[in-house]
Amino acid sequence: MTEQEFNRAAERHLDMVYRIALNWLKRPADAEDAAQNVMLRLWRTDAAFAGEDHLRHWLARVAVNECKRIACRPWRSRTVPLESCAEPAFEDRARRELYQAVMELPAKYRVPLYLYYYEGYSVDETGEILGLKPSTVQTRLARGREKLKAMLTEE
């Protein structure tokens, strides 16, 4: 990968990698570390990407793996409240509240919902990224939606 190709890929996909990491780790500093490590892996890789979708999928998979690695570190036992994390800006109040409700779900449901609805991955792609079968992803999406519905109807 040439420096110019790397710069172009980093400009296009760094935000996506950071959002995945922030969603997974819930700490901006850890998300920045994860995003930086993913970009470093991209710079060092010898892989030839078949296209933009292949590169995007590869980056998402590497981001999830990096988040899992960071999450296992012993100093991660203390977490920051979700309110202190930066979140995307939504013009519509209902969308902002829905996003906040999604972020309150357990990671088991939150991450598949985020990848599917906010990043636009298909069920199969989400399964590949998370190392799950498509049927498991569909189940987690359905259960996550049920939990969201219950949370939102309580309020």
Coordinates of N, CA and C in Angstrom, one line a residue:
M1 N 0.8 -1.2 0.0 CA 0.0 0.0 0.0 C 0.9 1.2 0.0
T2 N 0.6 2.1 -0.9 CA 1.4 3.3 -1.0 C 1.0 4.3 0.1
E3 N 1.8 5.3 0.3 CA 1.4 6.3 1.3 C 0.2 7.1 0.9
Q4 N 0.0 7.3 -0.4 CA -1.2 8.0 -0.9 C -2.4 7.2 -0.7
E5 N -2.3 5.9 -1.0 CA -3.5 5.0 -0.8 C -3.8 4.9 0.7
F6 N -2.8 4.8 1.5 CA -3.1 4.8 3.0 C -3.8 6.0 3.5
N7 N -3.3 7.2 3.0 CA -3.9 8.5 3.5 C -5.3 8.5 3.0
R8 N -5.6 8.1 1.8 CA -7.0 8.1 1.3 C -7.9 7.2 2.1
A9 N -7.4 6.0 2.4 CA -8.1 5.0 3.2 C -8.3 5.5 4.6
A10 N -7.3 6.2 5.2 CA -7.4 6.7 6.6 C -8.4 7.8 6.6
E11 N -8.4 8.7 5.6 CA -9.4 9.8 5.6 C -10.8 9.3 5.5
R12 N -11.0 8.2 4.7 CA -12.4 7.7 4.5 C -12.9 6.9 5.7
H13 N -12.0 6.1 6.4 CA -12.5 5.1 7.3 C -12.1 5.3 8.7
L14 N -11.3 6.3 9.1 CA -10.8 6.5 10.4 C -12.0 6.7 11.4
D15 N -13.0 7.5 10.9 CA -14.1 7.9 11.7 C -14.9 6.6 12.1
M16 N -15.1 5.7 11.1 CA -15.9 4.5 11.3 C -15.1 3.6 12.3
V17 N -13.8 3.5 12.2 CA -13.0 2.7 13.1 C -13.2 3.2 14.5
Y18 N -13.1 4.5 14.6 CA -13.2 5.2 15.9 C -14.5 5.0 16.5
R19 N -15.6 5.1 15.7 CA -17.0 4.9 16.3 C -17.2 3.5 16.7
I20 N -16.7 2.5 16.0 CA -16.8 1.1 16.4 C -16.0 0.9 17.7
A21 N -14.8 1.5 17.8 CA -14.0 1.3 19.0 C -14.7 2.0 20.2
L22 N -15.2 3.2 20.0 CA -15.9 3.9 21.1 C -17.2 3.2 21.5
N23 N -17.9 2.6 20.6 CA -19.1 1.8 20.9 C -18.7 0.6 21.7
W24 N -17.6 0.0 21.4 CA -17.2 -1.2 22.1 C -16.6 -0.9 23.5
L25 N -15.7 0.1 23.5 CA -14.9 0.3 24.7 C -15.4 1.4 25.6
K26 N -16.3 2.3 25.1 CA -16.9 3.3 25.9 C -16.0 4.3 26.5
R27 N -14.8 4.4 26.1 CA -13.8 5.4 26.6 C -13.1 6.0 25.4
P28 N -13.2 7.3 25.3 CA -12.6 8.0 24.2 C -11.1 7.7 24.0
A29 N -10.4 7.7 25.2 CA -8.9 7.5 25.1 C -8.6 6.1 24.6
D30 N -9.4 5.1 25.1 CA -9.2 3.7 24.6 C -9.6 3.6 23.1
A31 N -10.6 4.3 22.7 CA -11.1 4.2 21.4 C -10.0 4.8 20.4
E32 N -9.4 5.9 20.9 CA -8.4 6.5 20.1 C -7.2 5.6 19.9
D33 N -6.8 4.9 21.0 CA -5.7 3.9 21.0 C -6.0 2.8 20.0
A34 N -7.3 2.3 20.1 CA -7.7 1.2 19.2 C -7.6 1.7 17.7
A35 N -8.2 2.8 17.5 CA -8.2 3.4 16.1 C -6.8 3.5 15.6
Q36 N -5.9 4.0 16.4 CA -4.5 4.2 16.0 C -3.9 2.9 15.7
N37 N -4.1 1.9 16.5 CA -3.5 0.6 16.3 C -4.1 -0.1 15.0
V38 N -5.3 0.1 14.7 CA -5.9 -0.4 13.5 C -5.3 0.3 12.3
M39 N -5.1 1.6 12.4 CA -4.5 2.3 11.2 C -3.0 1.8 11.1
L40 N -2.4 1.6 12.2 CA -1.0 1.1 12.1 C -1.0 -0.3 11.4
R41 N -1.9 -1.2 11.8 CA -2.0 -2.5 11.1 C -2.3 -2.3 9.6
L42 N -3.1 -1.4 9.3 CA -3.4 -1.1 7.8 C -2.1 -0.7 7.1
W43 N -1.3 0.2 7.8 CA -0.1 0.7 7.2 C 0.9 -0.5 7.0
R44 N 1.0 -1.4 7.9 CA 1.9 -2.5 7.9 C 1.5 -3.7 7.1
T45 N 0.2 -3.8 6.7 CA -0.3 -5.0 6.0 C 0.2 -5.1 4.6
D46 N 0.3 -6.3 4.2 CA 0.7 -6.6 2.8 C -0.5 -7.0 2.0
A47 N -1.7 -7.1 2.6 CA -2.9 -7.5 2.0 C -3.3 -6.6 0.8
A48 N -3.7 -7.3 -0.3 CA -4.2 -6.6 -1.4 C -5.8 -6.6 -1.3
F49 N -6.3 -5.5 -1.3 CA -7.8 -5.4 -1.1 C -8.5 -5.4 -2.4
A50 N -9.6 -6.2 -2.5 CA -10.3 -6.3 -3.8 C -11.1 -5.1 -4.1
G51 N -11.4 -4.3 -3.2 CA -12.1 -3.0 -3.4 C -12.4 -2.3 -2.1
E52 N -13.1 -1.2 -2.2 CA -13.4 -0.4 -1.1 C -14.2 -1.1 0.0
D53 N -15.2 -2.0 -0.4 CA -15.9 -2.8 0.6 C -15.1 -3.8 1.3
H54 N -14.1 -4.4 0.6 CA -13.2 -5.3 1.2 C -12.4 -4.6 2.3
L55 N -11.8 -3.5 1.9 CA -11.0 -2.7 2.8 C -11.9 -2.3 4.1
R56 N -13.1 -1.8 3.9 CA -14.0 -1.4 5.0 C -14.3 -2.5 5.9
H57 N -14.6 -3.7 5.3 CA -14.8 -4.9 6.1 C -13.6 -5.3 6.9
W58 N -12.4 -5.3 6.3 CA -11.2 -5.7 6.9 C -10.9 -4.7 8.1
L59 N -11.1 -3.4 7.9 CA -10.9 -2.5 9.0 C -11.8 -2.7 10.1
A60 N -13.1 -3.0 9.8 CA -14.1 -3.2 10.9 C -13.7 -4.5 11.7
R61 N -13.3 -5.5 11.0 CA -12.9 -6.8 11.7 C -11.7 -6.5 12.6
V62 N -10.7 -5.8 12.0 CA -9.5 -5.6 12.8 C -9.8 -4.7 14.0
A63 N -10.7 -3.7 13.8 CA -11.2 -2.8 14.9 C -11.8 -3.6 16.1
V64 N -12.7 -4.6 15.7 CA -13.4 -5.4 16.7 C -12.3 -6.2 17.5
N65 N -11.4 -6.8 16.7 CA -10.4 -7.7 17.4 C -9.5 -6.8 18.3
E66 N -9.1 -5.6 17.8 CA -8.3 -4.7 18.7 C -9.1 -4.3 19.9
C67 N -10.4 -4.1 19.8 CA -11.2 -3.7 21.0 C -11.2 -4.9 22.0
K68 N -11.4 -6.1 21.5 CA -11.4 -7.3 22.3 C -10.1 -7.4 23.1
R69 N -9.0 -7.1 22.4 CA -7.6 -7.2 23.0 C -7.5 -6.1 24.1
I70 N -7.9 -4.9 23.8 CA -7.8 -3.8 24.8 C -8.8 -4.1 25.9
A71 N -9.9 -4.6 25.7 CA -10.9 -4.8 26.8 C -10.4 -5.9 27.8
C72 N -9.5 -6.7 27.4 CA -9.0 -7.8 28.3 C -7.9 -7.3 29.2
R73 N -7.4 -6.1 28.9 CA -6.3 -5.5 29.8 C -6.8 -5.4 31.2
P74 N -5.9 -5.6 32.2 CA -6.3 -5.6 33.6 C -6.7 -4.2 34.0
W75 N -6.1 -3.1 33.5 CA -6.5 -1.8 33.9 C -7.8 -1.3 33.4
R76 N -8.5 -2.1 32.6 CA -9.8 -1.8 32.1 C -10.9 -2.1 33.1
S77 N -10.6 -2.5 34.3 CA -11.6 -2.9 35.2 C -12.4 -1.7 35.7
R78 N -11.9 -0.5 35.6 CA -12.6 0.7 36.0 C -13.2 1.3 34.7
T79 N -14.4 1.7 34.7 CA -15.0 2.2 33.5 C -15.5 3.6 33.8
V80 N -15.7 4.4 32.7 CA -16.2 5.7 32.7 C -17.7 5.7 32.4
P81 N -18.5 6.5 33.1 CA -19.9 6.5 32.8 C -20.2 6.9 31.3
L82 N -21.2 6.3 30.8 CA -21.5 6.5 29.4 C -21.8 7.9 29.0
E83 N -22.2 8.7 30.0 CA -22.5 10.1 29.7 C -21.3 10.9 29.4
S84 N -20.1 10.5 29.8 CA -18.9 11.2 29.5 C -18.3 10.9 28.1
C85 N -18.9 10.0 27.4 CA -18.4 9.6 26.1 C -19.1 10.6 25.0
A86 N -18.3 11.0 24.1 CA -18.8 11.8 23.0 C -19.7 10.9 22.1
E87 N -20.8 11.5 21.7 CA -21.7 10.7 20.8 C -22.0 11.5 19.6
P88 N -22.4 10.8 18.5 CA -22.7 11.5 17.3 C -23.8 12.6 17.5
A89 N -23.7 13.6 16.7 CA -24.7 14.7 16.7 C -25.9 14.3 15.9
F90 N -27.1 14.3 16.5 CA -28.3 14.1 15.8 C -29.1 15.3 15.8
E91 N -29.7 15.7 14.6 CA -30.6 16.8 14.6 C -31.9 16.5 15.2
D92 N -32.4 15.3 15.1 CA -33.7 14.9 15.6 C -33.5 14.4 17.0
R93 N -34.4 14.9 17.9 CA -34.3 14.5 19.3 C -34.6 13.0 19.5
A94 N -35.6 12.5 18.7 CA -36.0 11.1 18.8 C -34.8 10.2 18.5
R95 N -34.1 10.5 17.4 CA -32.9 9.7 17.0 C -31.8 9.8 18.1
R96 N -31.6 10.9 18.7 CA -30.6 11.0 19.8 C -31.0 10.1 20.9
E97 N -32.3 10.1 21.3 CA -32.8 9.3 22.4 C -32.7 7.8 22.1
L98 N -33.0 7.5 20.9 CA -32.9 6.1 20.4 C -31.4 5.6 20.5
Y99 N -30.5 6.5 20.0 CA -29.1 6.2 20.1 C -28.6 6.0 21.6
Q100 N -29.1 6.8 22.4 CA -28.7 6.7 23.9 C -29.3 5.4 24.4
A101 N -30.4 5.0 24.1 CA -31.0 3.8 24.5 C -30.2 2.6 24.0
V102 N -29.8 2.7 22.8 CA -29.0 1.6 22.2 C -27.7 1.5 23.0
M103 N -27.1 2.6 23.4 CA -25.8 2.6 24.1 C -26.0 2.0 25.5
E104 N -27.2 2.0 26.1 CA -27.4 1.5 27.4 C -27.6 0.0 27.4
L105 N -27.7 -0.6 26.2 CA -27.9 -2.1 26.2 C -26.5 -2.8 26.5
P106 N -26.6 -4.1 26.9 CA -25.4 -4.8 27.1 C -24.6 -5.0 25.7
A107 N -23.3 -5.1 25.8 CA -22.5 -5.2 24.5 C -23.0 -6.3 23.6
K108 N -23.5 -7.3 24.2 CA -24.0 -8.5 23.4 C -25.0 -8.1 22.4
Y109 N -25.8 -7.1 22.8 CA -26.9 -6.6 21.9 C -26.5 -5.3 21.2
R110 N -25.8 -4.5 21.9 CA -25.5 -3.1 21.5 C -24.6 -3.1 20.2
V111 N -23.5 -3.9 20.2 CA -22.6 -3.9 19.1 C -23.2 -4.4 17.8
P112 N -24.0 -5.6 17.8 CA -24.6 -5.9 16.6 C -25.6 -4.9 16.1
L113 N -26.4 -4.3 17.0 CA -27.3 -3.3 16.6 C -26.6 -2.1 16.0
Y114 N -25.5 -1.7 16.6 CA -24.7 -0.5 16.1 C -24.2 -0.8 14.7
L115 N -23.5 -2.0 14.6 CA -22.9 -2.3 13.3 C -24.0 -2.4 12.2
Y116 N -25.1 -3.0 12.5 CA -26.2 -3.2 11.5 C -26.9 -1.9 11.1
Y117 N -27.3 -1.2 12.1 CA -28.1 0.0 11.8 C -27.3 1.3 11.6
Y118 N -26.3 1.5 12.4 CA -25.6 2.8 12.3 C -24.4 2.7 11.3
E119 N -23.8 1.5 11.1 CA -22.7 1.4 10.2 C -23.1 0.8 8.9
G120 N -24.3 0.2 8.8 CA -24.9 -0.3 7.6 C -24.3 -1.7 7.1
Y121 N -23.8 -2.5 8.0 CA -23.3 -3.8 7.6 C -24.5 -4.7 7.6
S122 N -24.4 -5.7 6.7 CA -25.5 -6.7 6.6 C -25.4 -7.7 7.7
V123 N -26.3 -8.6 7.9 CA -26.3 -9.6 9.0 C -25.1 -10.5 8.8
D124 N -24.8 -10.9 7.5 CA -23.7 -11.8 7.3 C -22.4 -11.1 7.6
E125 N -22.2 -9.8 7.2 CA -21.0 -9.0 7.4 C -20.8 -8.8 8.9
T126 N -21.9 -8.5 9.6 CA -21.9 -8.3 11.1 C -21.4 -9.6 11.8
G127 N -21.9 -10.7 11.3 CA -21.5 -12.0 11.9 C -20.0 -12.2 11.6
E128 N -19.5 -11.9 10.4 CA -18.1 -12.1 10.2 C -17.2 -11.2 11.0
I129 N -17.7 -10.0 11.2 CA -16.9 -9.0 12.0 C -16.8 -9.5 13.4
L130 N -17.9 -9.9 14.0 CA -18.0 -10.3 15.4 C -17.6 -11.8 15.6
G131 N -17.4 -12.5 14.6 CA -17.1 -14.0 14.7 C -18.3 -14.8 15.2
L132 N -19.5 -14.4 14.7 CA -20.7 -15.1 15.0 C -21.4 -15.6 13.8
K133 N -22.3 -16.6 13.9 CA -23.1 -17.1 12.8 C -24.1 -16.1 12.5
P134 N -24.6 -16.0 11.2 CA -25.6 -15.0 10.9 C -26.9 -15.3 11.7
S135 N -27.2 -16.5 12.0 CA -28.5 -16.8 12.8 C -28.3 -16.2 14.2
T136 N -27.1 -16.2 14.8 CA -26.9 -15.7 16.1 C -27.0 -14.1 16.0
V137 N -26.5 -13.5 15.0 CA -26.6 -12.1 14.8 C -28.1 -11.7 14.7
Q138 N -28.9 -12.5 13.9 CA -30.3 -12.2 13.8 C -31.0 -12.3 15.1
T139 N -30.6 -13.3 15.9 CA -31.2 -13.5 17.2 C -30.9 -12.3 18.1
R140 N -29.6 -11.9 18.1 CA -29.2 -10.8 19.0 C -29.8 -9.5 18.5
L141 N -30.0 -9.3 17.2 CA -30.7 -8.1 16.7 C -32.2 -8.1 17.2
A142 N -32.8 -9.2 17.1 CA -34.2 -9.3 17.5 C -34.4 -9.1 19.0
R143 N -33.5 -9.7 19.8 CA -33.6 -9.5 21.2 C -33.2 -8.1 21.6
G144 N -32.2 -7.5 20.9 CA -31.8 -6.2 21.2 C -33.0 -5.2 20.9
R145 N -33.7 -5.4 19.8 CA -34.9 -4.6 19.5 C -35.9 -4.8 20.5
E146 N -36.1 -6.0 21.0 CA -37.1 -6.2 22.1 C -36.8 -5.5 23.3
K147 N -35.5 -5.5 23.7 CA -35.1 -4.8 24.9 C -35.2 -3.3 24.7
L148 N -34.9 -2.8 23.5 CA -35.1 -1.4 23.2 C -36.5 -1.0 23.3
K149 N -37.4 -1.8 22.8 CA -38.8 -1.5 22.8 C -39.3 -1.4 24.3
A150 N -38.8 -2.4 25.1 CA -39.2 -2.4 26.5 C -38.7 -1.2 27.2
M151 N -37.5 -0.8 26.9 CA -36.9 0.4 27.6 C -37.6 1.6 27.2
L152 N -37.9 1.8 25.9 CA -38.5 3.0 25.4 C -40.0 3.1 25.8
T153 N -40.7 2.0 25.9 CA -42.1 2.1 26.3 C -42.2 2.3 27.8
E154 N -41.2 2.0 28.6 CA -41.2 2.3 30.0 C -41.1 3.8 30.2
E155 N -40.4 4.5 29.4 CA -40.2 5.9 29.6 C -41.4 6.6 29.0

